[in-house]
Coordinates of C-alpha atoms in Angstrom, one line a residue:
X241 CA -0.4 0.2 0.3
X242 CA 0.9 3.7 -0.8
X243 CA -1.3 5.2 1.7
X244 CA -1.5 9.1 2.2
X245 CA 1.0 10.8 5.1
X246 CA -2.4 12.1 6.9
X247 CA -6.1 10.4 7.0
X248 CA -7.9 13.4 6.1
X249 CA -11.4 14.4 7.9
X250 CA -14.5 16.3 6.3
X251 CA -17.3 14.7 8.9
X252 CA -14.8 16.2 12.0
X253 CA -14.6 13.9 14.8
X254 CA -17.6 12.0 13.1
X255 CA -18.6 8.9 11.8
X256 CA -18.6 8.2 8.4
X257 CA -20.8 6.2 7.4
X258 CA -20.8 6.5 3.2
X259 CA -18.5 6.2 0.2
X260 CA -19.5 6.2 -3.2
X261 CA -17.4 7.1 -6.5
X262 CA -19.3 8.9 -10.0
X263 CA -19.1 6.5 -12.6
X264 CA -15.8 8.3 -13.8
X265 CA -13.8 8.0 -11.1
X266 CA -13.5 11.5 -10.5
X267 CA -15.6 12.4 -7.5
X268 CA -17.1 10.4 -4.2
X269 CA -19.6 11.6 -2.2
X270 CA -19.1 11.2 1.8
X271 CA -22.0 10.9 4.2
X272 CA -21.7 11.4 8.1
X273 CA -23.1 11.3 11.6
X274 CA -22.6 15.0 11.3
X275 CA -25.9 15.4 8.8
X276 CA -23.8 16.3 6.1
X277 CA -23.2 15.0 2.7
X278 CA -20.1 15.7 0.9
X279 CA -19.0 15.3 -2.4
X280 CA -15.0 15.1 -2.9
X281 CA -13.2 15.7 -5.7
X282 CA -10.5 13.2 -6.3
X283 CA -8.3 15.1 -8.7
X284 CA -8.1 18.1 -7.3
X285 CA -8.5 17.0 -3.7
X286 CA -11.6 19.6 -2.7
X287 CA -15.0 19.5 -1.3
X288 CA -16.9 20.6 -4.5
X289 CA -20.3 21.2 -2.6
X290 CA -21.6 20.2 1.0
X291 CA -25.2 20.6 2.4
X292 CA -26.3 20.0 6.4
X293 CA -29.6 17.7 6.6
X294 CA -31.5 17.5 9.5
X295 CA -30.0 14.1 10.9
X296 CA -27.4 11.9 10.2
X297 CA -27.2 10.8 6.2
X298 CA -25.8 7.1 6.6
X299 CA -25.9 6.1 3.2
X300 CA -25.3 6.3 -0.8
X301 CA -25.3 5.6 -4.0
X302 CA -24.1 7.6 -6.7
X303 CA -25.9 6.5 -10.6
X304 CA -24.2 4.7 -13.0
X305 CA -25.1 6.3 -15.8
X306 CA -26.0 10.3 -14.9
X307 CA -25.0 12.7 -12.6
X308 CA -27.2 11.5 -9.7
X309 CA -26.5 10.4 -6.4
X310 CA -28.9 9.5 -3.7
X311 CA -28.3 9.7 0.2
X312 CA -30.3 8.0 3.1
X313 CA -31.0 9.7 6.4
X314 CA -31.2 8.8 9.9
X315 CA -35.3 9.6 9.4
X316 CA -36.5 7.4 6.5
X317 CA -36.3 10.1 4.5
X318 CA -34.1 9.8 1.0
X319 CA -32.8 12.6 -1.4
X320 CA -32.1 12.8 -5.0
X321 CA -29.5 14.8 -6.4
X322 CA -28.8 16.6 -9.5
X323 CA -24.9 16.7 -9.9
X324 CA -24.7 18.0 -13.7
X325 CA -23.1 21.3 -12.3
X326 CA -20.8 20.3 -9.2
X327 CA -21.0 23.7 -8.7
X328 CA -24.7 24.2 -8.4
X329 CA -25.6 20.7 -6.5
X330 CA -29.7 20.6 -6.1
X331 CA -32.5 18.3 -4.8
X332 CA -34.3 17.0 -8.1
X333 CA -36.8 14.9 -5.6
X334 CA -37.3 13.5 -1.8
X335 CA -38.5 9.9 -1.1
X336 CA -40.5 8.6 1.3
X337 CA -39.4 5.2 2.5
X338 CA -41.5 2.9 4.6
X339 CA -39.6 3.3 7.8
X340 CA -37.0 4.9 9.0
X341 CA -32.9 4.4 9.3
X342 CA -31.9 4.1 5.4
X343 CA -28.5 1.4 6.3
X344 CA -28.1 1.1 2.9
X345 CA -28.6 2.6 -1.2
X346 CA -27.7 1.1 -4.7
X347 CA -28.7 1.8 -7.7
X348 CA -29.3 -1.0 -10.2
X349 CA -27.4 -1.6 -13.1
X350 CA -29.8 0.6 -15.6
X351 CA -29.7 3.7 -13.4
X352 CA -33.4 4.0 -13.9
X353 CA -34.5 1.8 -10.6
X354 CA -32.6 2.2 -6.6
X355 CA -33.3 0.1 -3.5
X356 CA -33.8 1.8 0.2
X357 CA -33.5 -0.7 2.8
X358 CA -32.5 -0.5 6.7
X359 CA -34.3 -0.4 9.9
X360 CA -37.8 -0.4 7.8
X361 CA -39.4 -3.4 8.0
X362 CA -38.7 -4.5 4.1
X363 CA -36.8 -3.5 1.0
X364 CA -37.9 -0.1 -1.2
X365 CA -37.4 0.3 -4.8
X366 CA -38.1 3.5 -6.5
X367 CA -38.4 4.9 -9.8
X368 CA -35.9 7.8 -10.4
X369 CA -38.2 9.6 -12.7
X370 CA -41.7 9.2 -11.4
X371 CA -40.3 8.8 -8.0
X372 CA -43.3 6.2 -6.8
X373 CA -42.0 3.0 -4.9
X374 CA -42.2 0.6 -7.8
X375 CA -42.2 -2.6 -5.5
X376 CA -41.8 -3.4 -1.7
X377 CA -41.2 -6.2 0.4
X378 CA -42.0 -5.9 3.9
X379 CA -40.4 -7.9 6.7
X380 CA -37.5 -7.6 9.1
X381 CA -35.0 -5.2 9.3
X382 CA -32.1 -4.7 6.5
X383 CA -28.5 -4.3 7.1
X384 CA -26.9 -5.7 4.3
X385 CA -27.9 -5.2 0.7
X386 CA -26.7 -5.8 -2.8
X387 CA -28.1 -5.7 -6.3
X388 CA -28.0 -9.0 -8.8
X389 CA -29.9 -7.9 -12.1
X390 CA -32.9 -6.7 -11.6
X391 CA -33.3 -8.5 -8.5
X392 CA -32.6 -7.3 -4.5
X393 CA -30.4 -9.5 -2.5
X394 CA -30.8 -9.2 1.2
X395 CA -29.7 -10.0 4.7
X396 CA -32.1 -10.6 7.3
X397 CA -30.6 -10.7 11.2
X398 CA -33.9 -10.8 12.8
X399 CA -35.3 -13.4 10.5
X400 CA -31.8 -15.6 10.6
X401 CA -28.5 -14.6 10.9
X402 CA -27.3 -17.4 8.0
X403 CA -30.0 -15.8 5.3
X404 CA -30.6 -14.0 2.2
X405 CA -34.0 -13.1 0.9
X406 CA -33.8 -13.1 -2.8
X407 CA -36.5 -10.6 -4.3
X408 CA -37.6 -10.1 -8.2
X409 CA -38.7 -6.2 -8.9
X410 CA -40.8 -8.1 -12.1
X411 CA -42.6 -10.3 -10.6
X412 CA -42.6 -9.4 -6.8
X413 CA -41.7 -13.2 -5.8
X414 CA -38.9 -13.4 -3.2
X415 CA -37.5 -16.8 -1.8
X416 CA -34.8 -17.8 0.6
X417 CA -31.4 -18.8 0.4
X418 CA -29.1 -20.2 3.4
X419 CA -25.5 -18.9 3.3
X420 CA -23.8 -21.8 4.1
X421 CA -20.6 -21.4 6.5
X422 CA -21.4 -18.3 8.4
X423 CA -22.0 -18.0 12.2
X424 CA -23.2 -14.9 12.9
X425 CA -24.4 -11.8 11.5
X426 CA -23.5 -10.3 8.4
X427 CA -22.4 -6.9 7.7
X428 CA -21.2 -6.8 3.6
X429 CA -23.6 -8.2 1.0
X430 CA -21.9 -7.4 -2.7
X431 CA -23.1 -9.5 -5.7
X432 CA -20.1 -10.5 -9.0
X433 CA -20.3 -8.9 -12.4
X434 CA -21.5 -12.5 -13.7
X435 CA -24.0 -12.3 -11.2
X436 CA -23.4 -16.2 -9.9
X437 CA -21.5 -15.5 -6.6
X438 CA -22.0 -13.3 -4.4
X439 CA -19.8 -11.6 -1.8
X440 CA -20.4 -12.2 2.7
X441 CA -18.4 -11.1 5.4
X442 CA -19.9 -10.8 8.9
X443 CA -19.1 -11.0 13.0
X444 CA -17.3 -13.9 12.6
X445 CA -14.3 -12.5 10.9
X446 CA -14.9 -14.4 8.1
X447 CA -15.0 -13.8 3.9
X448 CA -16.8 -15.9 2.2
X449 CA -17.9 -16.4 -1.9
X450 CA -20.9 -17.8 -2.4
X451 CA -22.2 -19.9 -5.0
X452 CA -25.5 -18.0 -5.8
X453 CA -27.0 -20.6 -6.9
X454 CA -26.5 -23.2 -4.0
X455 CA -25.6 -21.3 -1.3
X456 CA -22.3 -23.1 -0.8
X457 CA -18.9 -21.1 -0.8
X458 CA -16.7 -21.5 -3.1
X459 CA -14.2 -19.6 -1.4
X460 CA -13.5 -18.8 2.4
X461 CA -11.4 -16.4 4.2
X462 CA -10.3 -15.9 8.0
X463 CA -9.7 -12.0 7.1
X464 CA -9.8 -11.3 11.2
X465 CA -10.1 -11.9 14.8
X466 CA -13.3 -9.6 14.8
X467 CA -15.5 -8.4 12.6
X468 CA -15.7 -7.6 9.2
X469 CA -17.4 -4.7 8.5
X470 CA -16.5 -4.2 4.5
X471 CA -15.7 -6.7 1.7
X472 CA -15.3 -5.4 -1.9
X473 CA -14.3 -7.3 -5.2
X474 CA -11.6 -5.1 -6.7
X475 CA -9.4 -5.8 -10.1
X476 CA -10.6 -5.1 -13.4
X477 CA -11.7 -9.0 -13.5
X478 CA -12.3 -9.0 -9.8
X479 CA -9.6 -10.5 -8.2
X480 CA -8.9 -9.1 -5.4
X481 CA -11.3 -9.1 -2.4
X482 CA -10.5 -6.0 -0.9
X483 CA -11.9 -6.2 3.3
X484 CA -11.9 -3.5 6.5
X485 CA -12.5 -5.1 9.7
X486 CA -12.9 -3.7 13.4
X487 CA -9.2 -4.9 14.2
X488 CA -8.3 -1.6 12.6
X489 CA -7.1 -3.5 9.0
X490 CA -7.5 -3.4 5.3
X491 CA -6.7 -6.1 3.3
X492 CA -6.4 -7.3 0.3
X493 CA -7.0 -10.9 -1.1
X494 CA -6.5 -12.2 -4.1
X495 CA -10.1 -14.6 -5.2
X496 CA -8.4 -17.9 -6.6
X497 CA -6.5 -19.1 -3.8
X498 CA -7.5 -16.7 -0.8
X499 CA -4.0 -15.9 0.3
X500 CA -3.2 -12.0 1.2
X501 CA -1.6 -9.7 -0.5
X502 CA -1.0 -7.0 0.9
X503 CA -2.4 -5.2 4.7
X504 CA -2.2 -1.9 6.5
X505 CA -2.9 -0.6 9.9
X506 CA -5.2 2.4 9.2
X507 CA -5.9 3.6 13.4
X508 CA -4.8 1.9 17.5
X509 CA -8.3 1.8 19.1
X510 CA -11.9 2.6 19.3
X511 CA -14.1 3.8 16.4
X512 CA -10.8 4.3 14.3
X513 CA -11.5 1.1 12.2
X514 CA -12.8 1.1 8.5
X515 CA -16.8 1.2 8.0
X516 CA -17.0 2.6 4.5
X517 CA -15.1 2.1 0.9
X518 CA -15.3 2.7 -2.5
X519 CA -12.7 1.6 -4.9
X520 CA -11.5 1.7 -8.9
X521 CA -8.5 1.1 -10.5
X522 CA -6.1 0.7 -7.5
X523 CA -7.2 3.6 -5.2
X524 CA -9.4 2.4 -2.5
X525 CA -10.8 5.5 -0.1
X526 CA -11.6 4.1 3.4
X527 CA -13.8 6.2 6.3
X528 CA -14.0 5.1 10.1
X529 CA -16.7 5.5 13.0
X530 CA -13.9 8.3 14.7
X531 CA -14.5 10.4 11.5
X532 CA -10.9 9.7 9.2
X533 CA -11.2 9.0 5.9
X534 CA -7.7 8.0 4.1
X535 CA -6.2 7.6 0.3
X536 CA -5.1 3.7 -0.3
X537 CA -3.3 2.5 -3.6
X538 CA -1.4 -0.1 -4.2

């Protein structure tokens, strides 16, 4: 790793809850406990825009097809921003979910829909143009979710610590699939580019790649003695997995054998552990609950 000499801070000493790159990988959105949302320019290494809301902002997602992004907050509101002109960012729409605390927000690949989930007793899919809920699946609190094609994959620990729920937005059908191998709650889910596998990480300190058809793991990595807060695919062919864990480490593993390539410790105590990450090429930004934002290259 090549790490910036010092971490920088956008949110003071407040927790950073989400980071999300734009589709050009030149800017990213950062949200935090201080109720603020920032748009940061990676090239200029400077803040382009910021806004202060009425409550902590927990999640964000940048559109894969246009200069729009959504943020979800602690009171269940989701706001869609138009960032076509980075100097004049404005709210395009405001959505209301089924409840509160939007822990996850993610655009579908088409860019016309996005999913919001959290402690909302379910998952909602919103139409970007109309602002209406295109579909919803009422159920348990959701702490980790991802998207495969036109289906939402969500983990509801209230129902079972080892299961995910697949919700098809086209037909409204849902089914449960056991993810074999984990022994506790999952904090992170990400679908592979092919849509055939899913990456998971959680409280038991393990990271697994599962065959989505069977739920069985094809790769298991003992990533940390403490819980893994975030696990993401990396590399142009997703040949790596990056993990952030409560032992204050960021690590890179290969997906063929699960061997450790690189490791870096970014904190020492308290809330200095990696909580959220966004990745592009060989550049990784990592935010902590203590408010530090790290820039790492390899």
